[in-house]
Amino acid sequence: MAMAMAIFLSTLSITILLLTHTSHASTLCPALRLPGAGAGNYDILCKDNVTMIHFPGYGHLAVKSIDYAAATLDLIDPRGCVHEVFLNLDLSATPFRYYYILKDHVYVKCSVILDPPLLEVPCMSRFEHHVYILESSPHNLPASCSVVRSVAIPFPYSPYLSSHGSFGLRLTWRRPPRWWIVGEAEAAALILILILMFYVGIYEIFYKKTRRQHVKNFDAGNLLEE
């Protein structure tokens, strides 16, 4: 019994130490409880004290805020070009989807600057080409332009969006049942309860076995006396 209690106290101390270390290590980049993390579809990492999500096929996006109750995740493009994110970020293999309603748009690339009302996307344009986003399929596209891709995105381009690396980058996911969502404190309490239940079970088995042996010895002693 003394050995069982010693093992229990030792395991309890190690568990508390690990939980404390994990909590301390995650203060600069808070731990995120997101579905499917590390399963190959995306990875969570800490870079320069900023929590980042790496999407294979695209790259890093910084975490701006997260709301577990509403199941929403706001991201920031470190390069400040949300429409490049809209074009290239593929969420189909992840548990995420855009929070806002999507509408099909067409990205086109032109070797010359087009006249208004078309607006060039500066962060995607270069000296040798100019990128535009059209809200419908182009029927009279100039010969100097070619279609890059048709993709469903939350918002068309506007100068306001060009100065905000996060506008429109709100994702959501399907929330699990409420009973499945636990925080760090709840998880620590659950681990301690399971450990306690384990050692209580061992104690009961040991106690019953010792009790039976004691009864047998007592009965054998009575028989000898008779």
GROMACS .gro file of C-alpha atoms in nm:
model
  226
    1MET     CA    1   0.000   0.000   0.000
    2ALA     CA    2   0.281   0.240   0.085
    3MET     CA    3   0.446   0.164  -0.249
    4ALA     CA    4   0.120   0.233  -0.437
    5MET     CA    5   0.081   0.569  -0.262
    6ALA     CA    6   0.443   0.658  -0.341
    7ILE     CA    7   0.388   0.578  -0.710
    8PHE     CA    8   0.067   0.784  -0.711
    9LEU     CA    9   0.234   1.088  -0.553
   10SER     CA   10   0.530   1.061  -0.791
   11THR     CA   11   0.301   1.041  -1.098
   12LEU     CA   12   0.095   1.331  -0.967
   13SER     CA   13   0.406   1.547  -0.922
   14ILE     CA   14   0.531   1.467  -1.274
   15THR     CA   15   0.188   1.548  -1.422
   16ILE     CA   16   0.170   1.884  -1.245
   17LEU     CA   17   0.528   1.964  -1.354
   18LEU     CA   18   0.450   1.885  -1.717
   19LEU     CA   19   0.129   2.089  -1.714
   20THR     CA   20   0.308   2.383  -1.552
   21HIS     CA   21   0.591   2.364  -1.806
   22THR     CA   22   0.346   2.349  -2.097
   23SER     CA   23   0.153   2.648  -1.965
   24HIS     CA   24   0.474   2.849  -1.916
   25ALA     CA   25   0.609   2.756  -2.258
   26SER     CA   26   0.290   2.867  -2.430
   27THR     CA   27   0.269   3.215  -2.276
   28LEU     CA   28   0.444   3.386  -2.569
   29CYS     CA   29   0.239   3.194  -2.828
   30PRO     CA   30  -0.084   3.076  -2.665
   31ALA     CA   31  -0.176   2.717  -2.741
   32LEU     CA   32  -0.462   2.685  -2.988
   33ARG     CA   33  -0.729   2.416  -2.969
   34LEU     CA   34  -0.817   2.376  -3.335
   35PRO     CA   35  -0.959   2.069  -3.510
   36GLY     CA   36  -0.720   1.856  -3.714
   37ALA     CA   37  -0.402   2.044  -3.616
   38GLY     CA   38  -0.087   1.856  -3.715
   39ALA     CA   39  -0.276   1.599  -3.923
   40GLY     CA   40  -0.097   1.710  -4.239
   41ASN     CA   41  -0.358   1.961  -4.355
   42TYR     CA   42  -0.205   2.252  -4.164
   43ASP     CA   43   0.038   2.317  -3.879
   44ILE     CA   44   0.043   2.560  -3.587
   45LEU     CA   45   0.379   2.716  -3.505
   46CYS     CA   46   0.533   3.005  -3.312
   47LYS     CA   47   0.750   3.245  -3.509
   48ASP     CA   48   0.900   3.556  -3.352
   49ASN     CA   49   0.648   3.527  -3.065
   50VAL     CA   50   0.358   3.529  -3.311
   51THR     CA   51   0.125   3.231  -3.351
   52MET     CA   52   0.123   3.127  -3.715
   53ILE     CA   53  -0.069   2.870  -3.914
   54HIS     CA   54   0.115   2.707  -4.202
   55PHE     CA   55  -0.107   2.590  -4.487
   56PRO     CA   56   0.071   2.350  -4.724
   57GLY     CA   57   0.063   2.488  -5.076
   58TYR     CA   58   0.040   2.847  -4.955
   59GLY     CA   59   0.251   2.936  -4.652
   60HIS     CA   60   0.218   3.118  -4.320
   61LEU     CA   61  -0.075   3.325  -4.197
   62ALA     CA   62  -0.062   3.496  -3.858
   63VAL     CA   63  -0.337   3.444  -3.602
   64LYS     CA   64  -0.507   3.773  -3.513
   65SER     CA   65  -0.781   3.639  -3.284
   66ILE     CA   66  -0.987   3.330  -3.215
   67ASP     CA   67  -1.336   3.282  -3.073
   68TYR     CA   68  -1.399   2.925  -2.962
   69ALA     CA   69  -1.763   2.991  -2.873
   70ALA     CA   70  -1.839   3.123  -3.221
   71ALA     CA   71  -1.586   2.887  -3.389
   72THR     CA   72  -1.418   3.172  -3.578
   73LEU     CA   73  -1.052   3.234  -3.654
   74ASP     CA   74  -0.922   3.570  -3.781
   75LEU     CA   75  -0.594   3.560  -3.972
   76ILE     CA   76  -0.349   3.819  -4.103
   77ASP     CA   77  -0.143   3.789  -4.418
   78PRO     CA   78   0.212   3.898  -4.322
   79ARG     CA   79   0.260   4.016  -4.682
   80GLY     CA   80  -0.052   4.234  -4.663
   81CYS     CA   81  -0.215   4.091  -4.976
   82VAL     CA   82  -0.544   3.927  -4.890
   83HIS     CA   83  -0.645   3.878  -5.254
   84GLU     CA   84  -0.336   3.671  -5.315
   85VAL     CA   85  -0.450   3.459  -5.020
   86PHE     CA   86  -0.799   3.433  -5.171
   87LEU     CA   87  -0.647   3.316  -5.498
   88ASN     CA   88  -0.404   3.056  -5.368
   89LEU     CA   89  -0.526   2.934  -5.028
   90ASP     CA   90  -0.692   2.594  -5.062
   91LEU     CA   91  -0.907   2.507  -4.759
   92SER     CA   92  -1.068   2.197  -4.910
   93ALA     CA   93  -0.838   1.956  -4.722
   94THR     CA   94  -0.875   2.140  -4.391
   95PRO     CA   95  -1.164   2.160  -4.141
   96PHE     CA   96  -1.192   2.533  -4.214
   97ARG     CA   97  -1.404   2.737  -4.453
   98TYR     CA   98  -1.448   3.108  -4.507
   99TYR     CA   99  -1.687   3.271  -4.262
  100TYR     CA  100  -1.828   3.506  -4.525
  101ILE     CA  101  -2.042   3.410  -4.823
  102LEU     CA  102  -1.831   3.342  -5.132
  103LYS     CA  103  -1.893   3.465  -5.484
  104ASP     CA  104  -1.717   3.365  -5.804
  105HIS     CA  105  -1.464   3.614  -5.936
  106VAL     CA  106  -1.214   3.602  -6.220
  107TYR     CA  107  -0.848   3.697  -6.180
  108VAL     CA  108  -0.693   3.833  -6.498
  109LYS     CA  109  -0.336   3.938  -6.576
  110CYS     CA  110  -0.263   4.207  -6.832
  111SER     CA  111   0.055   4.343  -6.983
  112VAL     CA  112  -0.092   4.694  -6.993
  113ILE     CA  113  -0.290   4.905  -6.747
  114LEU     CA  114  -0.664   4.892  -6.808
  115ASP     CA  115  -0.892   5.192  -6.794
  116PRO     CA  116  -1.131   5.263  -6.502
  117PRO     CA  117  -1.359   5.148  -6.351
  118LEU     CA  118  -1.133   4.843  -6.334
  119LEU     CA  119  -0.895   4.865  -6.039
  120GLU     CA  120  -0.549   4.712  -6.042
  121VAL     CA  121  -0.448   4.495  -5.744
  122PRO     CA  122  -0.113   4.658  -5.654
  123CYS     CA  123   0.019   4.386  -5.424
  124MET     CA  124  -0.019   4.126  -5.701
  125SER     CA  125   0.100   4.342  -5.989
  126ARG     CA  126   0.452   4.391  -6.119
  127PHE     CA  127   0.616   4.617  -6.371
  128GLU     CA  128   0.564   4.363  -6.648
  129HIS     CA  129   0.205   4.264  -6.560
  130HIS     CA  130  -0.104   4.404  -6.390
  131VAL     CA  131  -0.363   4.198  -6.204
  132TYR     CA  132  -0.736   4.271  -6.196
  133ILE     CA  133  -1.030   4.095  -6.034
  134LEU     CA  134  -1.356   4.086  -6.227
  135GLU     CA  135  -1.694   4.003  -6.075
  136SER     CA  136  -1.808   3.818  -6.386
  137SER     CA  137  -1.656   3.626  -6.672
  138PRO     CA  138  -1.492   3.866  -6.919
  139HIS     CA  139  -1.651   3.874  -7.263
  140ASN     CA  140  -1.442   4.144  -7.427
  141LEU     CA  141  -1.107   4.082  -7.262
  142PRO     CA  142  -0.827   4.274  -7.437
  143ALA     CA  143  -0.568   4.072  -7.623
  144SER     CA  144  -0.309   4.194  -7.374
  145CYS     CA  145  -0.491   4.009  -7.090
  146SER     CA  146  -0.526   3.646  -6.993
  147VAL     CA  147  -0.738   3.467  -6.733
  148VAL     CA  148  -0.540   3.346  -6.431
  149ARG     CA  149  -0.818   3.162  -6.254
  150SER     CA  150  -1.184   3.175  -6.159
  151VAL     CA  151  -1.227   3.133  -5.784
  152ALA     CA  152  -1.492   3.194  -5.518
  153ILE     CA  153  -1.375   3.467  -5.279
  154PRO     CA  154  -1.538   3.665  -4.995
  155PHE     CA  155  -1.485   4.017  -5.135
  156PRO     CA  156  -1.384   4.183  -5.462
  157TYR     CA  157  -1.082   4.412  -5.465
  158SER     CA  158  -1.103   4.764  -5.325
  159PRO     CA  159  -0.830   5.011  -5.218
  160TYR     CA  160  -0.951   4.970  -4.859
  161LEU     CA  161  -0.874   4.600  -4.863
  162SER     CA  162  -0.527   4.661  -5.001
  163SER     CA  163  -0.421   4.834  -4.678
  164HIS     CA  164  -0.557   4.567  -4.445
  165GLY     CA  165  -0.389   4.231  -4.434
  166SER     CA  166  -0.674   4.069  -4.243
  167PHE     CA  167  -1.003   4.194  -4.391
  168GLY     CA  168  -1.195   3.894  -4.517
  169LEU     CA  169  -0.957   3.639  -4.366
  170ARG     CA  170  -1.206   3.508  -4.115
  171LEU     CA  171  -1.243   3.132  -4.109
  172THR     CA  172  -1.485   2.908  -3.926
  173TRP     CA  173  -1.512   2.538  -3.853
  174ARG     CA  174  -1.772   2.292  -3.742
  175ARG     CA  175  -1.793   2.299  -3.365
  176PRO     CA  176  -1.779   1.968  -3.174
  177PRO     CA  177  -2.039   1.896  -2.904
  178ARG     CA  178  -2.006   2.121  -2.601
  179TRP     CA  179  -1.909   1.833  -2.373
  180TRP     CA  180  -1.605   1.764  -2.596
  181ILE     CA  181  -1.459   2.114  -2.555
  182VAL     CA  182  -1.227   2.142  -2.256
  183GLY     CA  183  -0.969   2.399  -2.161
  184GLU     CA  184  -0.626   2.346  -2.009
  185ALA     CA  185  -0.760   2.360  -1.651
  186GLU     CA  186  -1.037   2.111  -1.728
  187ALA     CA  187  -0.791   1.880  -1.905
  188ALA     CA  188  -0.553   1.890  -1.607
  189ALA     CA  189  -0.838   1.812  -1.365
  190LEU     CA  190  -0.954   1.525  -1.587
  191ILE     CA  191  -0.603   1.375  -1.597
  192LEU     CA  192  -0.572   1.394  -1.219
  193ILE     CA  193  -0.915   1.234  -1.171
  194LEU     CA  194  -0.823   0.947  -1.405
  195ILE     CA  195  -0.494   0.891  -1.221
  196LEU     CA  196  -0.675   0.895  -0.888
  197MET     CA  197  -0.937   0.648  -1.012
  198PHE     CA  198  -0.659   0.420  -1.136
  199TYR     CA  199  -0.484   0.406  -0.801
  200VAL     CA  200  -0.811   0.376  -0.610
  201GLY     CA  201  -0.885   0.071  -0.824
  202ILE     CA  202  -0.542  -0.076  -0.743
  203TYR     CA  203  -0.601  -0.009  -0.374
  204GLU     CA  204  -0.939  -0.183  -0.378
  205ILE     CA  205  -0.793  -0.490  -0.550
  206PHE     CA  206  -0.500  -0.500  -0.306
  207TYR     CA  207  -0.729  -0.447  -0.006
  208LYS     CA  208  -0.976  -0.719  -0.107
  209LYS     CA  209  -0.694  -0.964  -0.176
  210THR     CA  210  -0.534  -0.889   0.161
  211ARG     CA  211  -0.873  -0.917   0.333
  212ARG     CA  212  -0.943  -1.259   0.181
  213GLN     CA  213  -0.597  -1.380   0.279
  214HIS     CA  214  -0.654  -1.253   0.634
  215VAL     CA  215  -0.989  -1.438   0.654
  216LYS     CA  216  -0.828  -1.760   0.529
  217ASN     CA  217  -0.550  -1.733   0.784
  218PHE     CA  218  -0.804  -1.664   1.059
  219ASP     CA  219  -1.014  -1.969   0.962
  220ALA     CA  220  -0.706  -2.188   0.942
  221GLY     CA  221  -0.604  -2.076   1.292
  222ASN     CA  222  -0.944  -2.163   1.433
  223LEU     CA  223  -0.929  -2.509   1.280
  224LEU     CA  224  -0.590  -2.574   1.437
  225GLU     CA  225  -0.715  -2.467   1.777
  226GLU     CA  226  -1.009  -2.709   1.752
   0.00000   0.00000   0.00000
